[in-house]
Short mmCIF file of C-alpha atoms in Angstrom, two decimals:
data_model
loop_
_atom_site.label_atom_id
_atom_site.label_comp_id
_atom_site.label_asym_id
_atom_site.label_seq_id
_atom_site.Cartn_x
_atom_site.Cartn_y
_atom_site.Cartn_z
CA MET A 1 45.86 43.40 144.23
CA ILE A 2 49.56 42.00 144.59
CA VAL A 3 50.15 39.56 141.92
CA PHE A 4 53.76 38.65 142.72
CA VAL A 5 53.56 36.53 146.47
CA MET A 6 52.94 32.71 146.02
CA SER A 7 50.15 31.57 148.87
CA GLY A 8 47.87 28.83 150.60
CA SER A 9 50.38 25.71 149.82
CA ASP A 10 51.82 26.49 146.87
CA SER A 11 55.84 26.76 147.28
CA TRP A 12 58.94 28.38 145.03
CA GLN A 13 60.83 25.09 145.81
CA ASP A 14 58.37 22.59 144.07
CA GLY A 15 61.01 20.40 141.93
CA ALA A 16 63.99 21.51 140.02
CA ALA A 17 61.30 21.14 136.73
CA ALA A 18 59.11 24.11 138.54
CA ARG A 19 62.34 25.66 139.50
CA SER A 20 64.35 26.41 136.45
CA GLY A 21 61.06 27.70 134.95
CA ARG A 22 60.30 29.87 138.04
CA GLU A 23 63.98 31.13 138.35
CA PRO A 24 63.15 34.26 136.83
CA ALA A 25 60.10 35.36 138.29
CA ARG A 26 61.69 34.49 141.37
CA GLY A 27 64.50 36.35 141.10
CA ALA A 28 61.89 38.86 139.82
CA VAL A 29 60.10 38.37 143.31
CA LEU A 30 63.19 38.99 145.39
CA GLN A 31 64.22 42.51 144.26
CA VAL A 32 60.69 43.51 144.92
CA LEU A 33 59.69 42.08 148.68
CA VAL A 34 62.02 43.59 151.42
CA SER A 35 62.24 41.31 154.47
CA LEU A 36 60.94 42.29 157.89
CA ALA A 37 63.40 40.18 159.68
CA GLY A 38 66.03 41.88 157.46
CA LEU A 39 65.75 44.94 158.21
CA ILE A 40 65.86 44.78 162.09
CA GLY A 41 68.86 45.74 162.93
CA THR A 42 70.06 47.98 160.05
CA ALA A 43 71.57 50.34 159.81
CA VAL A 44 69.22 54.12 159.42
CA SER A 45 71.72 56.69 157.35
CA ASN A 46 71.06 60.72 156.91
CA GLU A 47 70.95 62.04 152.91
CA ALA A 48 75.11 62.81 153.48
CA GLY A 49 75.63 59.33 154.55
CA GLN A 50 75.46 60.16 157.89
CA PHE A 51 74.63 57.12 160.77
CA VAL A 52 71.58 58.49 162.48
CA GLY A 53 70.97 54.98 164.40
CA ARG A 54 69.37 50.95 163.58
CA LEU A 55 66.26 50.26 162.64
CA VAL A 56 64.38 48.77 165.69
CA ASP A 57 60.58 48.07 163.99
CA VAL A 58 58.18 49.05 161.27
CA ILE A 59 55.03 51.18 161.81
CA CYS A 60 51.42 49.98 159.77
CA ARG A 61 48.95 51.75 160.14
CA TRP A 62 45.80 49.02 160.47
CA ARG A 63 42.76 50.66 158.51
CA GLY A 64 40.91 46.79 157.49
CA GLU A 65 42.68 47.00 154.02
CA ARG A 66 44.55 43.33 152.46
CA TYR A 67 47.56 45.39 152.19
CA PRO A 68 48.05 47.67 155.11
CA ALA A 69 50.46 50.65 154.23
CA VAL A 70 53.36 50.99 155.75
CA ALA A 71 53.25 54.83 158.17
CA GLY A 72 56.31 54.70 159.50
CA LEU A 73 59.79 53.28 161.10
CA VAL A 74 60.98 52.86 164.41
CA VAL A 75 65.17 54.05 164.48
CA LYS A 76 66.96 53.35 167.78
CA VAL A 77 69.47 56.66 168.30
CA GLY A 78 71.60 56.33 170.93
CA ARG A 79 68.99 55.80 174.51
CA ARG A 80 65.95 56.88 172.30
CA SER A 81 63.19 54.93 170.38
CA ALA A 82 62.37 57.60 167.25
CA TYR A 83 60.18 57.91 165.08
CA VAL A 84 60.76 58.62 160.79
CA PRO A 85 57.38 58.89 158.74
CA ILE A 86 58.15 56.81 155.98
CA ALA A 87 57.99 60.13 153.60
CA THR A 88 60.87 61.28 154.80
CA VAL A 89 62.46 57.38 153.94
CA ALA A 90 64.44 57.65 150.53
CA ALA A 91 65.39 54.11 149.89
CA LEU A 92 64.27 51.44 151.75
CA ASP A 93 66.89 47.37 151.59
CA HIS A 94 68.22 44.77 153.76
CA ASP A 95 71.19 47.06 153.07
CA GLY A 96 69.70 49.45 155.24
CA VAL A 97 67.78 52.73 155.75
CA LEU A 98 68.70 56.25 153.80
CA LEU A 99 66.19 58.90 155.06
CA GLY A 100 65.81 62.22 152.60
CA ALA A 101 66.56 64.60 154.90
CA SER A 102 68.77 65.45 157.64
CA ARG A 103 67.05 66.65 161.00
CA LEU A 104 65.52 64.07 162.51
CA ASP A 105 62.85 64.45 165.28
CA LEU A 106 64.32 62.76 168.57
CA ARG A 107 61.01 62.46 170.13
CA ASP A 108 60.38 59.22 171.98
CA PHE A 109 57.92 56.85 170.11
CA THR A 110 54.76 56.07 171.48
CA VAL A 111 52.13 53.69 169.69
CA ARG A 112 49.36 56.28 168.89
CA ASP A 113 45.70 54.42 168.04
CA GLY A 114 45.06 52.59 165.11
CA GLU A 115 49.14 51.65 164.62
CA VAL A 116 50.83 48.55 164.94
CA ARG A 117 53.98 47.78 165.17
CA LEU A 118 54.78 45.08 163.06
CA ALA A 119 58.04 43.12 164.85
CA HIS A 120 56.71 43.84 168.55
CA ASP A 121 52.90 42.79 167.60
CA VAL A 122 53.28 40.09 164.50
CA LEU A 123 55.76 38.49 163.83
CA ASP A 124 56.30 34.85 165.67
CA HIS A 125 52.62 35.82 166.63
CA GLN A 126 50.02 34.04 166.27
CA LEU A 127 47.67 34.21 162.92
CA VAL A 128 44.64 32.74 160.68
CA ASP A 129 45.38 31.81 157.36
CA VAL A 130 41.94 31.46 155.64
CA ASP A 131 42.57 29.85 152.60
CA GLY A 132 44.39 26.96 154.00
CA VAL A 133 42.29 27.77 156.92
CA ARG A 134 45.29 26.88 159.48
CA VAL A 135 46.64 28.73 162.16
CA PHE A 136 50.17 30.32 161.82
CA ARG A 137 52.97 31.99 163.63
CA ALA A 138 54.19 34.57 160.93
CA SER A 139 58.52 33.63 160.97
CA ASP A 140 59.05 36.36 158.88
CA LEU A 141 56.98 39.19 157.29
CA TYR A 142 57.21 40.98 153.92
CA LEU A 143 56.82 44.57 152.37
CA ALA A 144 57.29 45.79 149.22
CA ARG A 145 56.54 49.06 147.20
CA ILE A 146 53.73 49.58 145.33
CA ASP A 147 53.36 52.60 143.45
CA THR A 148 54.56 55.20 145.56
CA ALA A 149 53.61 53.73 149.48
CA TRP A 150 55.20 50.72 150.77
CA HIS A 151 52.57 48.01 152.23
CA LEU A 152 52.40 44.69 154.19
CA VAL A 153 52.12 42.07 151.09
CA GLY A 154 53.10 38.54 152.75
CA ALA A 155 53.71 36.70 155.33
CA GLU A 156 56.33 33.85 155.51
CA VAL A 157 56.05 30.94 157.63
CA GLY A 158 58.66 27.49 158.38
CA LEU A 159 61.59 26.98 160.32
CA ARG A 160 64.51 27.36 157.57
CA VAL A 161 63.96 30.92 158.05
CA LEU A 162 64.11 31.13 161.80
CA LEU A 163 67.24 29.47 161.02
CA ARG A 164 67.94 32.16 158.72
CA ARG A 165 66.92 34.80 161.87
CA ILE A 166 69.40 32.89 164.31
CA GLY A 167 72.28 32.66 161.61
CA PRO A 168 75.21 35.28 160.59
CA ALA A 169 74.20 38.56 159.78
CA ARG A 170 74.70 38.25 156.19
CA LEU A 171 72.13 35.33 155.72
CA ARG A 172 69.26 37.92 157.65
CA SER A 173 70.39 40.78 154.42
CA ARG A 174 69.88 38.22 151.88
CA PRO A 175 66.73 36.27 152.57
CA ASP A 176 65.56 33.44 150.10
CA PRO A 177 61.84 33.06 151.01
CA GLU A 178 60.28 29.09 150.54
CA LYS A 179 57.20 30.44 151.21
CA VAL A 180 55.24 33.28 151.49
CA LEU A 181 51.53 33.72 151.56
CA ASP A 182 49.15 36.53 150.67
CA TRP A 183 48.63 38.63 153.53
CA ALA A 184 45.09 39.11 151.83
CA ALA A 185 44.47 35.51 152.77
CA ILE A 186 45.12 36.91 156.52
CA GLN A 187 43.77 37.00 159.23
CA ALA A 188 45.50 38.82 162.32
CA LEU A 189 44.48 38.97 165.36
CA GLY A 190 45.67 40.82 168.38
CA GLY A 191 45.59 38.52 171.18
CA ALA A 192 46.38 39.13 174.56
CA GLY A 193 47.67 43.40 175.69
CA GLY A 194 46.42 45.26 178.10
CA PRO A 195 44.51 48.95 177.75
CA GLY A 196 46.08 50.81 174.89
CA ALA A 197 48.16 48.33 174.10
CA ALA A 198 49.48 47.83 170.19
CA ALA A 199 48.59 44.35 170.34
CA GLY A 200 44.38 45.19 170.45
CA GLN A 201 45.42 47.50 167.33
CA VAL A 202 46.09 43.98 165.08
CA ARG A 203 42.89 42.71 164.46
CA LEU A 204 41.37 44.35 161.44
CA ARG A 205 39.11 47.12 161.98
CA SER A 206 37.32 44.82 158.88
CA PRO A 207 37.40 40.92 159.23
CA ASN A 208 38.73 39.66 156.19
CA ALA A 209 35.22 38.55 153.74
CA ALA A 210 37.01 34.60 152.99
CA LEU A 211 35.63 34.29 157.24
CA THR A 212 32.39 34.11 156.50
CA ALA A 213 32.61 31.51 153.80
CA LEU A 214 33.83 29.39 156.38
CA ARG A 215 32.12 25.59 156.54
CA PRO A 216 31.71 25.80 160.71
CA ALA A 217 34.03 22.86 161.16
CA GLN A 218 37.06 24.50 159.97
CA LEU A 219 36.25 27.60 161.76
CA ALA A 220 35.97 24.99 165.02
CA ASP A 221 39.40 23.71 163.42
CA LEU A 222 40.94 27.60 164.01
CA LEU A 223 39.08 27.84 166.76
CA GLU A 224 40.73 25.43 168.75
CA ASP A 225 43.99 25.95 167.68
CA LEU A 226 44.46 29.27 168.66
CA GLY A 227 45.72 30.46 171.94
CA ARG A 228 43.06 32.14 175.01
CA GLY A 229 43.02 35.98 174.01
CA PRO A 230 42.86 34.88 169.79
CA ARG A 231 39.66 32.29 169.78
CA THR A 232 37.68 35.00 171.54
CA GLU A 233 38.84 37.74 168.92
CA LEU A 234 38.70 35.65 166.01
CA LEU A 235 34.58 34.55 166.97
CA ALA A 236 34.01 38.66 167.52
CA LEU A 237 34.87 38.67 163.59
CA VAL A 238 32.18 36.39 162.77
CA GLU A 239 28.43 36.52 162.59
CA PRO A 240 26.88 35.22 165.46
CA GLY A 241 25.39 31.99 164.16
CA GLN A 242 28.36 31.28 162.46
CA ALA A 243 30.18 31.35 165.69
CA ALA A 244 27.20 29.27 167.08
CA ASP A 245 27.33 27.02 164.61
CA ALA A 246 31.62 26.18 164.66
CA LEU A 247 31.20 25.97 168.84
CA GLU A 248 29.18 22.80 167.85
CA GLU A 249 31.36 21.34 166.03
CA MET A 250 34.25 21.58 168.73
CA ASP A 251 35.65 18.92 171.76
CA LEU A 252 33.38 19.58 174.57
CA GLN A 253 36.88 20.81 176.93
CA ASP A 254 37.59 23.56 174.29
CA VAL A 255 33.60 24.87 173.84
CA GLU A 256 34.05 24.68 177.85
CA ALA A 257 36.64 26.45 178.21
CA LEU A 258 35.97 29.14 175.79
CA LEU A 259 32.71 30.23 177.02
CA ARG A 260 34.55 30.64 180.50
CA GLU A 261 37.56 32.48 179.05
CA ALA A 262 35.48 34.49 176.53
CA PRO A 263 33.83 38.10 178.29
CA THR A 264 30.13 37.14 179.69
CA GLU A 265 28.24 38.57 177.37
CA GLN A 266 29.85 37.25 174.42
CA ALA A 267 29.65 33.70 176.00
CA ALA A 268 25.64 34.43 176.38
CA ARG A 269 25.00 35.13 173.18
CA LEU A 270 26.64 32.16 171.86
CA LEU A 271 25.28 30.19 173.74
CA GLU A 272 21.95 31.92 173.03
CA ARG A 273 22.21 31.18 169.18
CA MET A 274 23.46 27.18 169.61
CA GLU A 275 20.98 24.45 169.42
CA PRO A 276 19.39 23.86 172.99
CA ASP A 277 21.02 20.44 173.35
CA GLU A 278 24.47 21.44 172.15
CA ALA A 279 24.12 24.48 174.83
CA GLY A 280 23.58 22.26 177.56
CA GLU A 281 25.98 19.66 176.90
CA ALA A 282 29.00 22.08 177.38
CA LEU A 283 27.45 24.51 180.07
CA ARG A 284 27.11 19.91 181.45
CA GLU A 285 31.26 20.41 181.31
CA VAL A 286 31.41 24.46 182.90
CA PRO A 287 31.10 24.71 187.21
CA ARG A 288 28.30 25.53 188.44
CA LYS A 289 28.85 28.78 189.36
CA GLU A 290 30.32 29.80 186.16
CA ARG A 291 27.22 28.20 184.61
CA GLU A 292 24.85 30.55 186.75
CA ARG A 293 26.50 33.33 185.98
CA LEU A 294 26.35 32.51 182.48
CA LEU A 295 22.59 31.60 182.08
CA ARG A 296 22.05 34.64 184.31
CA ALA A 297 23.54 37.01 181.41
CA MET A 298 20.93 35.37 178.56
CA GLY A 299 17.84 35.85 177.86
CA ALA A 300 14.80 34.44 180.12
CA GLU A 301 13.22 32.07 177.37
CA GLU A 302 16.61 30.37 176.52
CA ALA A 303 17.64 30.24 180.11
CA ALA A 304 14.73 28.55 181.37
CA ARG A 305 14.94 26.21 177.99
CA LEU A 306 18.36 25.17 179.22
CA ARG A 307 18.04 25.39 182.95
CA GLN A 308 15.51 22.20 181.89
CA LEU A 309 17.24 20.65 180.18
CA LEU A 310 20.04 20.34 182.74
CA GLY A 311 17.83 19.62 185.57
CA HIS A 312 18.13 15.76 183.81
CA ALA A 313 20.54 13.18 184.93
CA ASP A 314 23.35 12.67 182.98
CA GLY A 315 23.19 9.60 180.28
CA THR A 316 18.99 9.66 180.39
CA ALA A 317 17.14 10.79 177.47
CA GLY A 318 16.17 14.04 178.71
CA ALA A 319 20.13 14.82 178.71
CA LEU A 320 20.68 14.08 175.89
CA MET A 321 16.85 16.20 173.92
CA THR A 322 16.99 19.25 172.00
CA SER A 323 13.71 21.00 173.21
CA LEU A 324 13.26 22.81 169.88
CA LEU A 325 9.64 20.92 168.52
CA VAL A 326 7.63 22.12 165.84
CA THR A 327 4.57 21.20 167.05
CA ALA A 328 0.66 21.84 165.15
CA THR A 329 -2.81 20.05 165.84
CA THR A 330 -4.44 17.66 163.70
CA ASP A 331 -6.21 20.83 162.05
CA ARG A 332 -3.58 23.19 161.10
CA ALA A 333 -3.25 23.24 156.53
CA VAL A 334 0.41 22.04 155.85
CA SER A 335 0.60 25.42 154.17
CA GLU A 336 0.49 26.61 157.86
CA VAL A 337 2.72 23.75 159.21
CA VAL A 338 5.39 24.67 156.74
CA ALA A 339 5.15 28.08 157.53
CA LEU A 340 6.50 27.02 160.85
CA LEU A 341 9.43 25.26 159.95
CA ARG A 342 10.17 28.59 157.73
CA ALA A 343 10.46 29.86 160.61
CA GLN A 344 12.39 27.53 162.44
CA ALA A 345 15.01 27.42 159.31
CA GLU A 346 18.03 28.08 161.44
CA HIS A 347 17.23 25.34 163.38
CA SER A 348 16.80 23.30 160.49
CA ALA A 349 19.27 20.63 161.99
CA ASP A 350 17.70 19.82 165.31
CA LEU A 351 13.82 19.10 162.50
CA ASP A 352 12.97 16.33 160.79
CA ALA A 353 9.85 15.79 161.40
CA VAL A 354 6.27 17.47 163.11
CA CYS A 355 5.08 16.68 165.92
CA VAL A 356 1.12 16.18 165.50
CA LEU A 357 -0.70 16.89 169.10
CA ASP A 358 -4.65 16.25 169.77
CA SER A 359 -6.53 18.79 171.23
CA GLU A 360 -5.38 18.17 174.64
CA GLY A 361 -1.53 18.50 173.63
CA ALA A 362 -0.73 14.80 173.27
CA LEU A 363 1.49 13.30 171.02
CA VAL A 364 -0.68 11.15 168.25
CA ASP A 365 2.13 11.29 164.90
CA ASP A 366 5.21 12.64 164.13
CA VAL A 367 4.88 13.13 160.66
CA PRO A 368 8.32 13.08 158.79
CA LEU A 369 9.02 16.03 156.69
CA VAL A 370 9.40 14.74 153.71
CA ARG A 371 5.51 13.12 154.31
CA LEU A 372 4.64 16.77 154.23
CA LEU A 373 6.45 17.67 150.94
CA LEU A 374 4.78 15.88 148.98
CA ALA A 375 0.92 16.14 150.37
CA ARG A 376 -1.23 19.21 149.63
CA SER A 377 -0.96 22.83 150.59
CA ASP A 378 -4.09 22.64 151.65
CA ASP A 379 -4.66 18.82 153.19
CA ALA A 380 -4.87 19.28 157.40
CA LEU A 381 -2.65 17.61 158.70
CA GLY A 382 -4.38 14.80 160.70
CA GLU A 383 -4.64 13.06 156.86
CA LEU A 384 -1.32 12.64 157.39
CA VAL A 385 -1.70 10.78 160.66
CA ARG A 386 -0.42 6.64 160.23
CA LEU A 387 -0.73 4.13 161.90
CA PRO A 388 1.46 2.62 163.66
CA ALA A 389 1.76 5.27 166.42
CA PRO A 390 5.27 7.09 167.15
CA VAL A 391 7.87 5.48 169.34
CA THR A 392 8.45 7.31 172.07
CA VAL A 393 10.06 7.69 175.04
CA THR A 394 10.02 9.08 178.58
CA PRO A 395 12.37 11.57 179.78
CA ASP A 396 14.82 9.47 182.34
CA ALA A 397 14.67 6.71 179.83
CA PRO A 398 18.66 5.25 179.98
CA LEU A 399 20.63 5.17 176.87
CA SER A 400 19.91 1.75 176.03
CA GLU A 401 16.57 2.12 175.88
CA VAL A 402 16.52 4.96 173.61
CA ILE A 403 18.75 3.18 171.56
CA ASP A 404 16.32 0.32 171.43
CA ARG A 405 13.86 3.06 170.83
CA LEU A 406 15.16 5.20 167.33
CA VAL A 407 16.46 0.67 166.12
CA GLU A 408 13.26 -0.08 167.01
CA ALA A 409 11.66 3.36 165.05
CA ARG A 410 13.91 3.25 162.03
CA ARG A 411 14.36 6.75 162.49
CA GLN A 412 16.00 9.68 162.29
CA SER A 413 15.08 10.89 165.68
CA VAL A 414 12.86 9.76 168.59
CA VAL A 415 10.15 11.48 170.93
CA VAL A 416 10.42 12.60 174.27
CA VAL A 417 6.72 12.66 176.06
CA ASP A 418 6.49 13.29 180.00
CA GLY A 419 3.50 11.61 181.75
CA ARG A 420 0.74 12.83 179.87
CA HIS A 421 2.10 11.95 176.44
CA ARG A 422 3.03 16.02 175.80
CA PRO A 423 6.53 16.04 173.45
CA VAL A 424 8.70 17.43 175.51
CA GLY A 425 12.08 17.17 173.10
CA ARG A 426 13.74 15.49 170.46
CA ILE A 427 16.68 13.08 170.76
CA LEU A 428 18.40 12.64 166.75
CA ALA A 429 20.92 9.97 165.71
CA ASP A 430 23.20 12.45 165.50
CA ASP A 431 23.21 13.23 168.79
CA LEU A 432 22.77 9.91 170.26
CA VAL A 433 26.21 9.21 167.92
CA ASP A 434 27.71 11.44 169.96
CA ALA A 435 26.98 10.26 173.57
CA LEU A 436 28.36 7.03 172.24
CA VAL A 437 31.28 7.29 170.84
CA PRO A 438 32.16 11.40 172.09
CA GLY A 439 36.27 11.53 170.54
CA ARG A 440 35.24 11.03 167.36
CA GLY A 441 33.81 14.37 166.43
CA ARG A 442 29.78 15.56 165.99
CA PHE A 443 28.41 13.99 163.65
CA ARG A 444 25.52 15.12 160.96
CA VAL A 445 22.77 13.04 159.45
CA PHE A 446 21.63 14.49 156.64
CA ARG A 447 18.28 16.08 156.70
CA LEU A 448 15.81 17.76 154.80
CA LEU A 449 13.89 21.34 155.22
CA PRO A 450 10.96 22.91 153.33
#
């Protein structure tokens, strides 16, 4: 574990009092960290002190570790770019590179599988600070010697380092870091690149474990801030359910762009994991040709459900509803219904009641989950039916009618029924808020699921 790299919002410049207390430690840190920006362009000499060339890049071998190990250096020798294994490097600092051998392999350097060029592929590229939940571009990268090996340990952000990089050479060779983020809290992404491009190796083979702890809204913020290539990579690094939840928190325009730019199979799997109403709303923003491409790539059942939702006119109850329902006839035991709910746990955000049906499938009541929780497990569902009858709307009902019905019901949702009074969907209060105030972001009403 690296203990000397400061991360998050903690800065080495927090005021005079803090600076005076940190000066000894800060000086020690500066002696340990080596700036990549400060290294680039420095002289490379052999063991006899003779000039060999200039450093143009540092190579890391990416295996998913917290602090990637430095594998070697790329040195410009005349017109050639030669690879120098890190094992042959005797000294490495801002004054230059000293080799432990007098001979150098002058074959042209080519990137191999698993290798990353830090200056070319990581510096100034988009990275994700998982701890701070933000997207940033690394203005500088930092190396440190741990035991007997060199490792990438941190990244610096801020305008000051950019000014330092374009300033006099003496400033580049003596960096004064303002803020360094711990590399263990950073998720690197490859971004665009052709087949075999080194950028494609930047994505960690094992994603940062902290990614799985991000809330959907936090992951959504990162996705909205990332560029086209990196955000599809980030989606691939998290579980499909987590990715789908994040898409449900994003603005529709961003979701539409992501669905169009992601590989077809990836986009189809995300749509399958999204709540049907959210997926349908997103697909409405996608051009018809692209929409059909995605629907054809989905499973038959999920695609049929979305096609049904998309068949309703925009601004009607049918377009707003989710088709996910838990239904049961009056003779079913409460314990059986609870089991049905548990089977739909991943869709808990769309479940606040159970539709009770008669023998013909018509709606008798819409039993809230709280009433179900308070009942005995061996009670028949029909015993929980209460007056008045549930308030419903038809699929073609306009938004104004849905609002009136929801206010009248004083519930978190309204059931949508067909001409034979059979339930076909549910409109939730949060979806109504999203429709009424589209610019305020996604709204969620607390729900309880047994």
